[in-house]
mmCIF file with all atom_site columns, N, CA and C in Angstrom:
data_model
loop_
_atom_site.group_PDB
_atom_site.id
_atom_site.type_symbol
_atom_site.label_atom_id
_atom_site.label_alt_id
_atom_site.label_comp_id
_atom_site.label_asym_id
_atom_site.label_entity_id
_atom_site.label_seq_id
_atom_site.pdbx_PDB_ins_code
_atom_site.Cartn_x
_atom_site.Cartn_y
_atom_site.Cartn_z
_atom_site.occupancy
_atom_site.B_iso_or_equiv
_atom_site.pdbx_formal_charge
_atom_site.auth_seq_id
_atom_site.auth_comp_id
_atom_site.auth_asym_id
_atom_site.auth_atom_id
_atom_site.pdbx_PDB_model_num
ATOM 1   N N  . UNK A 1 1  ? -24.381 16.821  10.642  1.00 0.00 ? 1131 UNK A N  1
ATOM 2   C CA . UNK A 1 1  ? -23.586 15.746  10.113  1.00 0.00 ? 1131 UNK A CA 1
ATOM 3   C C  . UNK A 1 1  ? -23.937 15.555  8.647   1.00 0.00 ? 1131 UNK A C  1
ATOM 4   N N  . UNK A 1 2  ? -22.777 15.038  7.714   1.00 0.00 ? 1132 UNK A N  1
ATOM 5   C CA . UNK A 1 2  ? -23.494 14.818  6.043   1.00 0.00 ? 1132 UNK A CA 1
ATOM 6   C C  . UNK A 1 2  ? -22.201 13.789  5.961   1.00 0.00 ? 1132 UNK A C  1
ATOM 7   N N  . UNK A 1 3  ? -23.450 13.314  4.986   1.00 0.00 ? 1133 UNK A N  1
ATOM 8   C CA . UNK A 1 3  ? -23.044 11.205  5.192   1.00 0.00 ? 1133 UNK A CA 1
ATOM 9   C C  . UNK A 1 3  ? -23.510 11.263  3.414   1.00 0.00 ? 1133 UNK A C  1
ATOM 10  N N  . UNK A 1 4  ? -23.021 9.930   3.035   1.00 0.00 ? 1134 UNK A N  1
ATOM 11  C CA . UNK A 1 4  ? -23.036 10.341  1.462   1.00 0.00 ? 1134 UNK A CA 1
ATOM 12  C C  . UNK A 1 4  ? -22.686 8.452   1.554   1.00 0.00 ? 1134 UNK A C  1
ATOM 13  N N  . UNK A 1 5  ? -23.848 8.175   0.851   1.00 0.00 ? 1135 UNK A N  1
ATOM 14  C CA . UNK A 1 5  ? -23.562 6.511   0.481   1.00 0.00 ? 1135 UNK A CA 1
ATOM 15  C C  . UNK A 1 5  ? -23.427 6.223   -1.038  1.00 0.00 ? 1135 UNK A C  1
ATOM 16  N N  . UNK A 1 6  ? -22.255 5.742   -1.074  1.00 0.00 ? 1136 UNK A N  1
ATOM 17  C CA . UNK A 1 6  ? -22.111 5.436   -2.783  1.00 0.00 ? 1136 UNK A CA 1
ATOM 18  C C  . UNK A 1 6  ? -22.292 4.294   -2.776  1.00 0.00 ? 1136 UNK A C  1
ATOM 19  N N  . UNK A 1 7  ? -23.408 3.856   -4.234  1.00 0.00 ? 1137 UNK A N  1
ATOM 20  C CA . UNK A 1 7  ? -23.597 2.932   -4.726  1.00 0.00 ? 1137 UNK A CA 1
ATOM 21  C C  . UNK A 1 7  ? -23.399 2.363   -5.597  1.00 0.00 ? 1137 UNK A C  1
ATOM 22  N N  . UNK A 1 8  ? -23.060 1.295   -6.537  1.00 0.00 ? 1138 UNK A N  1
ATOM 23  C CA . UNK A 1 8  ? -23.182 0.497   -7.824  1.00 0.00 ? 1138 UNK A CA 1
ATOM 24  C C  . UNK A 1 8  ? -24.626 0.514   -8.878  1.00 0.00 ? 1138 UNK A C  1
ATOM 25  N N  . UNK A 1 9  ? -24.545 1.728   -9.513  1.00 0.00 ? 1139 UNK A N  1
ATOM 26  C CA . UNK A 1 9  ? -25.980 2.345   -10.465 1.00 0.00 ? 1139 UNK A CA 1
ATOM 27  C C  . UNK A 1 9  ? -26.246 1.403   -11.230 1.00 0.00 ? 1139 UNK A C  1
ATOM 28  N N  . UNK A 1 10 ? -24.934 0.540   -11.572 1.00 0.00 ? 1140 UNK A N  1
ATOM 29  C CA . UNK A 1 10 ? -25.575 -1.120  -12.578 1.00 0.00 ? 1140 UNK A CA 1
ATOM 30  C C  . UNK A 1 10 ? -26.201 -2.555  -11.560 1.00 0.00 ? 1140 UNK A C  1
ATOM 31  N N  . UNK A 1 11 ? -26.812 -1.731  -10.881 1.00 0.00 ? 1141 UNK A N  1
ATOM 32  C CA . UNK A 1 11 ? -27.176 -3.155  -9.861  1.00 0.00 ? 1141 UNK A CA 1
ATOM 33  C C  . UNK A 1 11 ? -28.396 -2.632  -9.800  1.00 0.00 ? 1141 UNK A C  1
ATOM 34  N N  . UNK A 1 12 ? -29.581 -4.116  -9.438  1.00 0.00 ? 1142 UNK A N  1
ATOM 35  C CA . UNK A 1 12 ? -30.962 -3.753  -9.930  1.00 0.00 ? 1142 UNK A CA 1
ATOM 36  C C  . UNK A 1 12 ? -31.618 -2.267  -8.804  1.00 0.00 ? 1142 UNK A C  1
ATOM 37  N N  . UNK A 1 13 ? -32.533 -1.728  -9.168  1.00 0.00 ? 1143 UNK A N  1
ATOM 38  C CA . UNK A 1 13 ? -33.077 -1.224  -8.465  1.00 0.00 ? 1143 UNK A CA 1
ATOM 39  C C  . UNK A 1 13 ? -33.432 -1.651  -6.747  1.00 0.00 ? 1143 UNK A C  1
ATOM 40  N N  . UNK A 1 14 ? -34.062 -2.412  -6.870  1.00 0.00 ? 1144 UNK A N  1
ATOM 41  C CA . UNK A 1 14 ? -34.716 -3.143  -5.732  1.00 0.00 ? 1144 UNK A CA 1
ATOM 42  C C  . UNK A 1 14 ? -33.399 -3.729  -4.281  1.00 0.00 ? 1144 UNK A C  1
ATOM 43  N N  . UNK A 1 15 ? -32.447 -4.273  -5.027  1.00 0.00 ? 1145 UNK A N  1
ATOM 44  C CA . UNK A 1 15 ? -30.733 -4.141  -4.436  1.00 0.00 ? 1145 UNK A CA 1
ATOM 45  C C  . UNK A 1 15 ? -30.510 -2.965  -3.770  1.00 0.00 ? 1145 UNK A C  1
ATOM 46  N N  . UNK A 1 16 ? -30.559 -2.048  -4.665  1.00 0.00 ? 1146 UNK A N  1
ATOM 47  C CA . UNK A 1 16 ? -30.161 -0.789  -4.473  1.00 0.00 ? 1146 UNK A CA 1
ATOM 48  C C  . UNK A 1 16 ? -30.674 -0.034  -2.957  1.00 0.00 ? 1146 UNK A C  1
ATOM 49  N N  . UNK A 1 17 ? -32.079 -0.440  -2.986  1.00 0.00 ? 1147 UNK A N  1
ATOM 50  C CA . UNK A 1 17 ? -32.702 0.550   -2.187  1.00 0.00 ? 1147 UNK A CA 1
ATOM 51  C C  . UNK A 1 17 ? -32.877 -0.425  -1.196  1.00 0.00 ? 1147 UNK A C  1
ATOM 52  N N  . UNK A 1 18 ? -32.720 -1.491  -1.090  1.00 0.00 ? 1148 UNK A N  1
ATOM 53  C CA . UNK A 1 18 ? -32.730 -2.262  0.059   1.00 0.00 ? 1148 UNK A CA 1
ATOM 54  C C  . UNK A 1 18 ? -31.063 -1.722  0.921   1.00 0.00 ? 1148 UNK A C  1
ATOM 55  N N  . UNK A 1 19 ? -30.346 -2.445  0.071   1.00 0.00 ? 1149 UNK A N  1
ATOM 56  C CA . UNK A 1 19 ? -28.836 -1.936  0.153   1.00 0.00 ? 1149 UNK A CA 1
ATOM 57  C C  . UNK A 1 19 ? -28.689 -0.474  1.075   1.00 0.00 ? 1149 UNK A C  1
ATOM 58  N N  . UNK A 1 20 ? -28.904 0.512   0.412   1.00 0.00 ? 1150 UNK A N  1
ATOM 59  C CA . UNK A 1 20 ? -29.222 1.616   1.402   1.00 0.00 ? 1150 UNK A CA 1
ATOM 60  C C  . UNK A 1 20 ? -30.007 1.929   2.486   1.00 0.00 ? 1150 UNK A C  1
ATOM 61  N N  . UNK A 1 21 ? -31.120 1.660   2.665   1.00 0.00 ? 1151 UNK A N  1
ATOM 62  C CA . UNK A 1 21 ? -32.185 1.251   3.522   1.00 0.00 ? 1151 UNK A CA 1
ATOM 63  C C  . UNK A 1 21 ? -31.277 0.870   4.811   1.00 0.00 ? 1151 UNK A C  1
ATOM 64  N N  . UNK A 1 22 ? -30.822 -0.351  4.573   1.00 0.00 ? 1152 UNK A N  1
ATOM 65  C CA . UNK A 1 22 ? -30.090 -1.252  5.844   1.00 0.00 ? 1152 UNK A CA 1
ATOM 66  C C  . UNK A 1 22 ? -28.743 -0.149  6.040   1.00 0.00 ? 1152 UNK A C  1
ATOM 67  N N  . UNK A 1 23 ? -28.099 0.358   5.346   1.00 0.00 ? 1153 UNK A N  1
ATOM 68  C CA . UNK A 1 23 ? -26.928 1.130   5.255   1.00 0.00 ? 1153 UNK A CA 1
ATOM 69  C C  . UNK A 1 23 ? -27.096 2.510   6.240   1.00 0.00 ? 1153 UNK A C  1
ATOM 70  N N  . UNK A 1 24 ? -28.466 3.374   5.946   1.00 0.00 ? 1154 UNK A N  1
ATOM 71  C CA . UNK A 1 24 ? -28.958 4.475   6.560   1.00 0.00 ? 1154 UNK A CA 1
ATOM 72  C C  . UNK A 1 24 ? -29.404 4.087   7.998   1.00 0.00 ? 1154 UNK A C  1
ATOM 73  N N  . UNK A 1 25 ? -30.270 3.021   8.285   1.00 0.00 ? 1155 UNK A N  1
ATOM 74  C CA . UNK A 1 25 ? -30.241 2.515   9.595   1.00 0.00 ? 1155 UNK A CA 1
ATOM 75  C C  . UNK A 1 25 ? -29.466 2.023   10.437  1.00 0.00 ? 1155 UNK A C  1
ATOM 76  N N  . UNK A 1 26 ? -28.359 1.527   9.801   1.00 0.00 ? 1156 UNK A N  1
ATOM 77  C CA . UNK A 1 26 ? -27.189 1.628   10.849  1.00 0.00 ? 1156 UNK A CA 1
ATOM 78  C C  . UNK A 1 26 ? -26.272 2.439   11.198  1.00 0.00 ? 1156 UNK A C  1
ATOM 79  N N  . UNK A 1 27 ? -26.451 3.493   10.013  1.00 0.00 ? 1157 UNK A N  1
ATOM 80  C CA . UNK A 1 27 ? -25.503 4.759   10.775  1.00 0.00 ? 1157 UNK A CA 1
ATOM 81  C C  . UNK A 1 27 ? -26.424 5.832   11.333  1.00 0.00 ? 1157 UNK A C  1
ATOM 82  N N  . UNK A 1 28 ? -27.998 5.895   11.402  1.00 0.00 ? 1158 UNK A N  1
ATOM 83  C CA . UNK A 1 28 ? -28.889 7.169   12.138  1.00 0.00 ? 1158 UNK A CA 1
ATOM 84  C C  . UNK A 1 28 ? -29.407 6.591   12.937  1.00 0.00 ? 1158 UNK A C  1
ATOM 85  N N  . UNK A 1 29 ? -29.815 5.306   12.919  1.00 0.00 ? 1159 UNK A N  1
ATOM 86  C CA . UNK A 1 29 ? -30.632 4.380   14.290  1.00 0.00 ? 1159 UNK A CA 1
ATOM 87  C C  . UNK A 1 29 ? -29.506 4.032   15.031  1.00 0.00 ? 1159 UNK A C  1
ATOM 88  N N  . UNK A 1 30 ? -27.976 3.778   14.567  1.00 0.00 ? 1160 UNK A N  1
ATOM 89  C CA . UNK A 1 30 ? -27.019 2.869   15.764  1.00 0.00 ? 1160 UNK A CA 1
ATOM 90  C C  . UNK A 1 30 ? -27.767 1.266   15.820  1.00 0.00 ? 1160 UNK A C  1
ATOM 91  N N  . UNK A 1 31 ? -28.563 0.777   14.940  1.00 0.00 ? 1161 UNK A N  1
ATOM 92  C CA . UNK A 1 31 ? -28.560 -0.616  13.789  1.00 0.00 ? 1161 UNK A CA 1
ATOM 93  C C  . UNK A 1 31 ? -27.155 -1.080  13.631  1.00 0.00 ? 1161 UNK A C  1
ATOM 94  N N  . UNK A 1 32 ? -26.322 -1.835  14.749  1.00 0.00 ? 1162 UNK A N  1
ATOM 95  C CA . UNK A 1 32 ? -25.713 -2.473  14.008  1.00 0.00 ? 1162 UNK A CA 1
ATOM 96  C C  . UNK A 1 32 ? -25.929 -3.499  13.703  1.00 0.00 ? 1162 UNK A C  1
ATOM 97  N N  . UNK A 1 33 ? -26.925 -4.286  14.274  1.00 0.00 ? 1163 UNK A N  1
ATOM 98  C CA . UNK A 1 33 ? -27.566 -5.482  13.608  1.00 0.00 ? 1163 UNK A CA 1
ATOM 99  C C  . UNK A 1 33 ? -28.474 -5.586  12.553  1.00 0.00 ? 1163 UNK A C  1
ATOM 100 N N  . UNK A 1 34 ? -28.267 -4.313  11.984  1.00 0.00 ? 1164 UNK A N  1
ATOM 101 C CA . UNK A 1 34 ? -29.318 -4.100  10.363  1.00 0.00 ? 1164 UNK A CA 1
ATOM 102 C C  . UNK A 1 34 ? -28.424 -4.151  9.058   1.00 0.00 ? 1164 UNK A C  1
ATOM 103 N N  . UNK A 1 35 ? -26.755 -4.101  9.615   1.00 0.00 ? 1165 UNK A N  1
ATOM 104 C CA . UNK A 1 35 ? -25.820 -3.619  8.280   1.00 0.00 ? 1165 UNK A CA 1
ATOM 105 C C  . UNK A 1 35 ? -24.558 -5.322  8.663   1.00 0.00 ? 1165 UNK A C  1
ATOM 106 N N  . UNK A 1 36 ? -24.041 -5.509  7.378   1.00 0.00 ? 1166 UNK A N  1
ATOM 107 C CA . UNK A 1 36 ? -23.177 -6.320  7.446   1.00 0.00 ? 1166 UNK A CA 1
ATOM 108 C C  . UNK A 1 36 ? -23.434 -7.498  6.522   1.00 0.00 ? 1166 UNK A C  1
ATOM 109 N N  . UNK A 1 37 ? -22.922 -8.427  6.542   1.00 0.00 ? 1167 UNK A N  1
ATOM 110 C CA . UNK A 1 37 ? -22.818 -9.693  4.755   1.00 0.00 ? 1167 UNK A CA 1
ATOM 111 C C  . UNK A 1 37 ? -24.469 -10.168 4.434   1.00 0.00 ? 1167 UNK A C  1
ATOM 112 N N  . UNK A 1 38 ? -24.616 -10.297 6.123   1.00 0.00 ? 1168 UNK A N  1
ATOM 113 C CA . UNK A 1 38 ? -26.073 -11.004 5.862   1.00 0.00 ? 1168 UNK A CA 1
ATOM 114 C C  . UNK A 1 38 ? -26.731 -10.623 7.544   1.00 0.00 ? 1168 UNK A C  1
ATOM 115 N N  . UNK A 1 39 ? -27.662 -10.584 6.895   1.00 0.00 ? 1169 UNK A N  1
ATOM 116 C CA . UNK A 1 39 ? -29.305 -10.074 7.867   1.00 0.00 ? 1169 UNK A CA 1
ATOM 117 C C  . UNK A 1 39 ? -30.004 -11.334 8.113   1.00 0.00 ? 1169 UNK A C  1
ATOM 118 N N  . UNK A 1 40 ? -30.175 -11.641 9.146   1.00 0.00 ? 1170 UNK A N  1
ATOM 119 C CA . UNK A 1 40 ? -31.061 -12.334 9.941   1.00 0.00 ? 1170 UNK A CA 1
ATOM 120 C C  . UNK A 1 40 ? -32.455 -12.138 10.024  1.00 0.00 ? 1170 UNK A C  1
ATOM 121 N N  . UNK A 1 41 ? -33.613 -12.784 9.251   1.00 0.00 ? 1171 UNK A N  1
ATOM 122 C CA . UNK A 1 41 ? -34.716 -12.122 9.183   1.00 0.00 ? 1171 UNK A CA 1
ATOM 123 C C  . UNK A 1 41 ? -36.157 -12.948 9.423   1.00 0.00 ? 1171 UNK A C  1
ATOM 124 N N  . UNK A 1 42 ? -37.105 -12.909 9.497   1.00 0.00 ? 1172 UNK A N  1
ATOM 125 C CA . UNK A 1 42 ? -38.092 -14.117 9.467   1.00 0.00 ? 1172 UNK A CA 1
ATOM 126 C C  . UNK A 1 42 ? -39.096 -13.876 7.862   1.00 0.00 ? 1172 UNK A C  1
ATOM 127 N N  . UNK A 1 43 ? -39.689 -14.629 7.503   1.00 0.00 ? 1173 UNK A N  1
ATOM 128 C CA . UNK A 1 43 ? -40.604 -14.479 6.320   1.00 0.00 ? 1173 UNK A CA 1
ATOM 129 C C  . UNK A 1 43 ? -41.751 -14.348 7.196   1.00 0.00 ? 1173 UNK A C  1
#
């Protein structure tokens, strides 16, 4: 399979790789509760 995530290169770093992070886990784990507007999380 080849999967290809495009991103916004003017958005900070740290965005970025979070952004993908959650993006890659919901399409190779089947995470669908890792991708979408907002994440549910604890501190």
């Amino acid at each position: 399979m080849k999967s290809a995530i495009i991103i916004d290169s003017e958005q900070p770093i740290g965005l970025l790789a979070n952004a993908v992070a959650c993006i890659a886990s919901g399409i190779f784990l089947n995470g669908s509760d890792l991708v979408g507007p907002e994440i549910k999380g604890q501190d």
